[in-house]
mmCIF file of C-alpha atoms in Angstrom:
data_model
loop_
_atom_site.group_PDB
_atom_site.id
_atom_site.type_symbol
_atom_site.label_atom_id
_atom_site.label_comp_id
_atom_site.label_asym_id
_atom_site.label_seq_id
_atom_site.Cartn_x
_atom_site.Cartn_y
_atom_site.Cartn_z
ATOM 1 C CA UNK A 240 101.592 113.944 95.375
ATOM 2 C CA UNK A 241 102.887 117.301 97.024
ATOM 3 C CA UNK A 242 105.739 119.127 95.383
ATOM 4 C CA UNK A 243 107.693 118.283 98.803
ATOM 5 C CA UNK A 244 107.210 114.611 98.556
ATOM 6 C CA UNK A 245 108.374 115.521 94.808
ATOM 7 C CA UNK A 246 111.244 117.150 95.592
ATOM 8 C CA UNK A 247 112.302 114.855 98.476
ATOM 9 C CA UNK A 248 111.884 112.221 95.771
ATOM 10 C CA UNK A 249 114.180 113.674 93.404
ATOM 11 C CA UNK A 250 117.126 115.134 95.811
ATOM 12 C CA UNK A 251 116.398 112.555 98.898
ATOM 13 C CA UNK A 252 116.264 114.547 102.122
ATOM 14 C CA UNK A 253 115.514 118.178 102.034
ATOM 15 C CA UNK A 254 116.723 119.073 105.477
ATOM 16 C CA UNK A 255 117.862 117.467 108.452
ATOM 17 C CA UNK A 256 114.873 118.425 110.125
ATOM 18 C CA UNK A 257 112.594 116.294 107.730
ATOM 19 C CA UNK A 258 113.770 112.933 108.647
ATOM 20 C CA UNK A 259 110.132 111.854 109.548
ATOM 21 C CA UNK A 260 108.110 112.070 106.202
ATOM 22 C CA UNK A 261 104.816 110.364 106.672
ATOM 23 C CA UNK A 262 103.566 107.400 107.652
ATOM 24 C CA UNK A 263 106.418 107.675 109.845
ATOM 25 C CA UNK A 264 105.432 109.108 113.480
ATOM 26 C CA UNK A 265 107.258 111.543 115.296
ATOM 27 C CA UNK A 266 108.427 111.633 118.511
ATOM 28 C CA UNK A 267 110.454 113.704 121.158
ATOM 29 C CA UNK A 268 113.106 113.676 123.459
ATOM 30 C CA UNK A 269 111.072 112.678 126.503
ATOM 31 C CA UNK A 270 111.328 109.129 125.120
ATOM 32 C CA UNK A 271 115.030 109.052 125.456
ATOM 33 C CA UNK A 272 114.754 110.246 129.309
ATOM 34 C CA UNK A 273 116.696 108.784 131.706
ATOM 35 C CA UNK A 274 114.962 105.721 133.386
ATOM 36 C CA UNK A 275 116.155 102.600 135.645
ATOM 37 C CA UNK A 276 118.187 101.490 132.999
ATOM 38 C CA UNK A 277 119.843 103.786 130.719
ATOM 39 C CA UNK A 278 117.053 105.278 128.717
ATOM 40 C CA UNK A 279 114.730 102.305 129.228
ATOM 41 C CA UNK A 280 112.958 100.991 132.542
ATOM 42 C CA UNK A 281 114.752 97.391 131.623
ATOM 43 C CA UNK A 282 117.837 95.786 130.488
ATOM 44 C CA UNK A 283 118.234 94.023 127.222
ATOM 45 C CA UNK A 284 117.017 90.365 127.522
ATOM 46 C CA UNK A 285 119.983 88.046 128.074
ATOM 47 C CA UNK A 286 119.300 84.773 125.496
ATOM 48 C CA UNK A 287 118.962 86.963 122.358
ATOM 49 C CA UNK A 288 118.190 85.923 119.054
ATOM 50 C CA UNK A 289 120.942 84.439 116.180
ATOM 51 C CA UNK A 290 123.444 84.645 118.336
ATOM 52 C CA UNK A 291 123.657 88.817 119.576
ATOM 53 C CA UNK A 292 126.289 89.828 121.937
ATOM 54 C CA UNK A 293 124.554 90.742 124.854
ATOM 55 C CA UNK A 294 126.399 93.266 126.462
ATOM 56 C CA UNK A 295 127.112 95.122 123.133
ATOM 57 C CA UNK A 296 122.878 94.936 122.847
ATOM 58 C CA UNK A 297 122.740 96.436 126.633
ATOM 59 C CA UNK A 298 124.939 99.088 125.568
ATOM 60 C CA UNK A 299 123.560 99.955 122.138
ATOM 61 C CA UNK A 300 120.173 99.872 123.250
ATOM 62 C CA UNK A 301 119.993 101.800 127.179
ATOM 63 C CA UNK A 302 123.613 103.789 127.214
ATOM 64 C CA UNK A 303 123.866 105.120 123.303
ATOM 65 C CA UNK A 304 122.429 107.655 121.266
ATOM 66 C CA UNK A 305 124.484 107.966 118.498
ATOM 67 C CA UNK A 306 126.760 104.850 117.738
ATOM 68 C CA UNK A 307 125.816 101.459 116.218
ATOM 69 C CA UNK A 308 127.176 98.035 116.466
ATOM 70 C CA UNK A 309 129.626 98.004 113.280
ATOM 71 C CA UNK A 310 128.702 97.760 109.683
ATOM 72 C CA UNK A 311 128.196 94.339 108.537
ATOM 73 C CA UNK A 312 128.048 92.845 112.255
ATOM 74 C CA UNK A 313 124.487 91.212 111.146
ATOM 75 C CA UNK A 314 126.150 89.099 108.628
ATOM 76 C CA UNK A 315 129.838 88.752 110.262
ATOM 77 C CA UNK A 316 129.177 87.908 113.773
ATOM 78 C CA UNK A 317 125.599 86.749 114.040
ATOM 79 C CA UNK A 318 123.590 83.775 112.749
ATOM 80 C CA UNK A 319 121.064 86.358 111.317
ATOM 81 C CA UNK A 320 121.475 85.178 107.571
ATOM 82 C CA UNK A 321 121.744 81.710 108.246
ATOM 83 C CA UNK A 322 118.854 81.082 110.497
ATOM 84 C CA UNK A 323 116.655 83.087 108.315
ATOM 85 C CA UNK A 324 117.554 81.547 104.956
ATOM 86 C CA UNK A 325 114.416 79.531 104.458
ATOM 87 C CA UNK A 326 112.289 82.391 104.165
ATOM 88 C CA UNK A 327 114.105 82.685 100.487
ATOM 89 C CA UNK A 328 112.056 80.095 99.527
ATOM 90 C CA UNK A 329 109.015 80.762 101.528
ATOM 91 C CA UNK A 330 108.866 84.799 101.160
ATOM 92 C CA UNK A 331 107.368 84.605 105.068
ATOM 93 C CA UNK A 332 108.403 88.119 106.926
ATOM 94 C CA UNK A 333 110.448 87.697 109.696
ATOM 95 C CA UNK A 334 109.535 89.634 113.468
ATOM 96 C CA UNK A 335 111.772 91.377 114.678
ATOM 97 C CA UNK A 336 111.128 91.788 118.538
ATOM 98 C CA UNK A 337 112.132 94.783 121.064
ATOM 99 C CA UNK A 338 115.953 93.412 122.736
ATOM 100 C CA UNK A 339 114.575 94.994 126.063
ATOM 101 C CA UNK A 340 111.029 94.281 126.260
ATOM 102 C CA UNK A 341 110.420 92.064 123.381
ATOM 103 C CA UNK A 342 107.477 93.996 121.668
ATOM 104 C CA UNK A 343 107.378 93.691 117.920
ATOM 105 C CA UNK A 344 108.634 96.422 116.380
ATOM 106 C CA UNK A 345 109.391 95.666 112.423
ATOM 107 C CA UNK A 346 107.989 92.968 110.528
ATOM 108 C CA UNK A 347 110.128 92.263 107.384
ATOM 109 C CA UNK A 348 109.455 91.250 104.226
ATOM 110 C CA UNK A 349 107.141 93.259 102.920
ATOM 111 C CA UNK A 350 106.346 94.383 99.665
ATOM 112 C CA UNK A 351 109.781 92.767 98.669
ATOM 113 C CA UNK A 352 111.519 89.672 98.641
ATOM 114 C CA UNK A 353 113.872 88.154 101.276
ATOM 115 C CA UNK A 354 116.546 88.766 99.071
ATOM 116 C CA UNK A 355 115.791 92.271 97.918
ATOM 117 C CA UNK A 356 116.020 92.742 101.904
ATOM 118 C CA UNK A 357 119.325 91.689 102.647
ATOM 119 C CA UNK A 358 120.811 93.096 99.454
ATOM 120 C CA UNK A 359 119.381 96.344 100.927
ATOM 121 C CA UNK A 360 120.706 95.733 104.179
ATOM 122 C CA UNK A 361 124.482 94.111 103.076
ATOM 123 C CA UNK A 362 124.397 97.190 100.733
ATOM 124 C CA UNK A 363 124.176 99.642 104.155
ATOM 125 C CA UNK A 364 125.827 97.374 106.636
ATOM 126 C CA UNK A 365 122.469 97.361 108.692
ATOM 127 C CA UNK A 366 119.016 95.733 108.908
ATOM 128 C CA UNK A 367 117.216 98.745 106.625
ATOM 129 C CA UNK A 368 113.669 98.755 107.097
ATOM 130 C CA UNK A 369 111.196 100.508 105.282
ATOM 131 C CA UNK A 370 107.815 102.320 106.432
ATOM 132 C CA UNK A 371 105.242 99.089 105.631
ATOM 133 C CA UNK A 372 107.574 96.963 107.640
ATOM 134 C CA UNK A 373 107.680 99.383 110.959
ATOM 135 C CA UNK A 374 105.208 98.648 113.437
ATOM 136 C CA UNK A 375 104.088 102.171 114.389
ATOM 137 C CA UNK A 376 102.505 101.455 117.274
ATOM 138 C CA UNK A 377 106.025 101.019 119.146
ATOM 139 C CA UNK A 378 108.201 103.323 116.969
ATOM 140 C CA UNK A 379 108.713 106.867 117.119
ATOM 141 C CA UNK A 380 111.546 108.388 115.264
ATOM 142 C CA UNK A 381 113.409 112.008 116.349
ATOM 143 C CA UNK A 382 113.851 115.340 114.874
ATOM 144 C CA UNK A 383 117.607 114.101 114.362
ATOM 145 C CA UNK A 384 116.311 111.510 112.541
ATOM 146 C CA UNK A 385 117.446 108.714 115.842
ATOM 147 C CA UNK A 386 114.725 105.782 115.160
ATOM 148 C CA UNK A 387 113.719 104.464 119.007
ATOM 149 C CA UNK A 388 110.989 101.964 120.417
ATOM 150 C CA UNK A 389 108.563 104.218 122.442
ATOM 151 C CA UNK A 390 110.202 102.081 125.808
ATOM 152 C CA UNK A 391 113.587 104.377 125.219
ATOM 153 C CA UNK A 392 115.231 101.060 123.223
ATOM 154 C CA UNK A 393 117.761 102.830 120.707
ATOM 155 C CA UNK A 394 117.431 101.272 117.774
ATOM 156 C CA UNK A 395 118.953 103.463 114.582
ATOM 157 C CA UNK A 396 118.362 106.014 112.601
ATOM 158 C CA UNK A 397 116.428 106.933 109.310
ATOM 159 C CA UNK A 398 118.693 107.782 106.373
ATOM 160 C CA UNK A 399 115.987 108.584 104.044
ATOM 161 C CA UNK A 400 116.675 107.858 99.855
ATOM 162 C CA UNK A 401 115.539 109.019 96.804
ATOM 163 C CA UNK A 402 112.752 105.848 97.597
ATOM 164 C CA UNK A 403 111.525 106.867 100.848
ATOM 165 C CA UNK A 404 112.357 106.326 104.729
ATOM 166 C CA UNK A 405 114.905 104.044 105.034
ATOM 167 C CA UNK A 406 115.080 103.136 108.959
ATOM 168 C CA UNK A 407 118.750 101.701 109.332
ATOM 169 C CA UNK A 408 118.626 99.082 112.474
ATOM 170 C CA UNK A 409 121.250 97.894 114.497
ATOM 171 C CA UNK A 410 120.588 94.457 114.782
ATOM 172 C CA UNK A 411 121.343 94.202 118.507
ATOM 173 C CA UNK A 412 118.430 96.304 119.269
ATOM 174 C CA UNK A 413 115.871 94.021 117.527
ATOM 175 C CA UNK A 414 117.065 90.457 118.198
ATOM 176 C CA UNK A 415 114.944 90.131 120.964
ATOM 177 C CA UNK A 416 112.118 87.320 121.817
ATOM 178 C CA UNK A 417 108.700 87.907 121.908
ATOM 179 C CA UNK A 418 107.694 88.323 125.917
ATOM 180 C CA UNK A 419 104.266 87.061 126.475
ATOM 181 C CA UNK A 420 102.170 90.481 127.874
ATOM 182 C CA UNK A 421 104.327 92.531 126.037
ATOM 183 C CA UNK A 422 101.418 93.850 123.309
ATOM 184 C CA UNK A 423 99.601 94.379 125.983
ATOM 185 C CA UNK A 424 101.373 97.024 128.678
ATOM 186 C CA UNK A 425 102.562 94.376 131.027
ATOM 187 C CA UNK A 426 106.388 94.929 129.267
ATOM 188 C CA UNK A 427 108.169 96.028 132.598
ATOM 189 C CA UNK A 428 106.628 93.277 134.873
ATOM 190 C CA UNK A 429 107.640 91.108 131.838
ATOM 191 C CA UNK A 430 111.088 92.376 131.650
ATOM 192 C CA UNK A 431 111.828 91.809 135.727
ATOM 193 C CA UNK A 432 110.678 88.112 135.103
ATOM 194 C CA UNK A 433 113.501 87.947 132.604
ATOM 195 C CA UNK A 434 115.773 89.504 135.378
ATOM 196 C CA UNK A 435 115.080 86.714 137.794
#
């Protein structure tokens, strides 16, 4: 253990400018260019999971950098807590898919219960992630700490704790369904099927 990871440890964040403590990946700007849609090259899908508003997900996700759907949305407005209530008993993780393009992005439980999840999450008002249940292949987060799918999706920010990253997700931005080709590069042909 470094004295920094020490330190962070003990007072939580250090700086603004260390909101990406490892395993976490970095990224820059460029991801957040303007594309075809927004910041992305697609819009969000339309039949979204446990019940998202759609055209608060398309706003969130392709026309927003700093705002979020409102605190407790996930549990208020959605069918997120019902629908996923029997993985309480089961302790399965959940996916939790890219709203534009449908790539997998976090995969929670892990290394907690379901409940320890949502009692984290009702505690913030958001989905909060943590670094073993971010899929790093599709996740970059920003020197402002902004948390983003590497497709431009907006997705939250990291409010680090005295425990580690914390990645704070709107759930808008991750209720979307897994688009077959997606894992593999094909996500923008996949994404003008869904416009069809």
């Amino acid at each position: 253990m470094t004295l920094r990871s020490l330190l962070a440890g003990m007072f939580g964040v250090l700086s603004s400018a260390n909101q990406c403590l490892p395993p976490c990946i970095p990224g820059d700007e460029s991801i957040m260019s303007k594309k075809e849609h927004g910041t992305s090259h697609v819009p969000a899908q339309s039949n979204l999971r446990w019940g998202c508003d759609h055209k608060l997900a398309d706003r969130i996700c392709n026309y927003n950098r700093h705002y979020a759907e409102h605190a407790g949305y996930f549990q208020q407005e959605t069918s997120f807590l019902a629908d996923t209530q029997d993985t309480v008993s089961t302790d399965s993780p959940m996916e939790f898919f890219d709203t534009n393009t449908g790539k997998l992005l976090f995969t929670a439980p892990k290394g907690r219960s379901y409940t320890d999840f949502v009692k984290e999450s009702k505690n913030h008002g958001w989905p909060s992630f943590r670094d073993t249940e971010v899929n790093w292949d599709y996740v970059r987060v920003l020197p402002n700490g902004e948390t983003v799918s590497v497709d431009g999706t907006h997705l939250g920010h990291n409010l680090p704790d005295r425990t580690g990253n914390r990645y704070c997700i709107n759930l808008v931005s991750v209720a979307g369904n897994p688009v077959e080709g997606a894992e593999s590069g094909e996500e923008e042909e996949a994404g003008q099927r869904e416009l069809r």
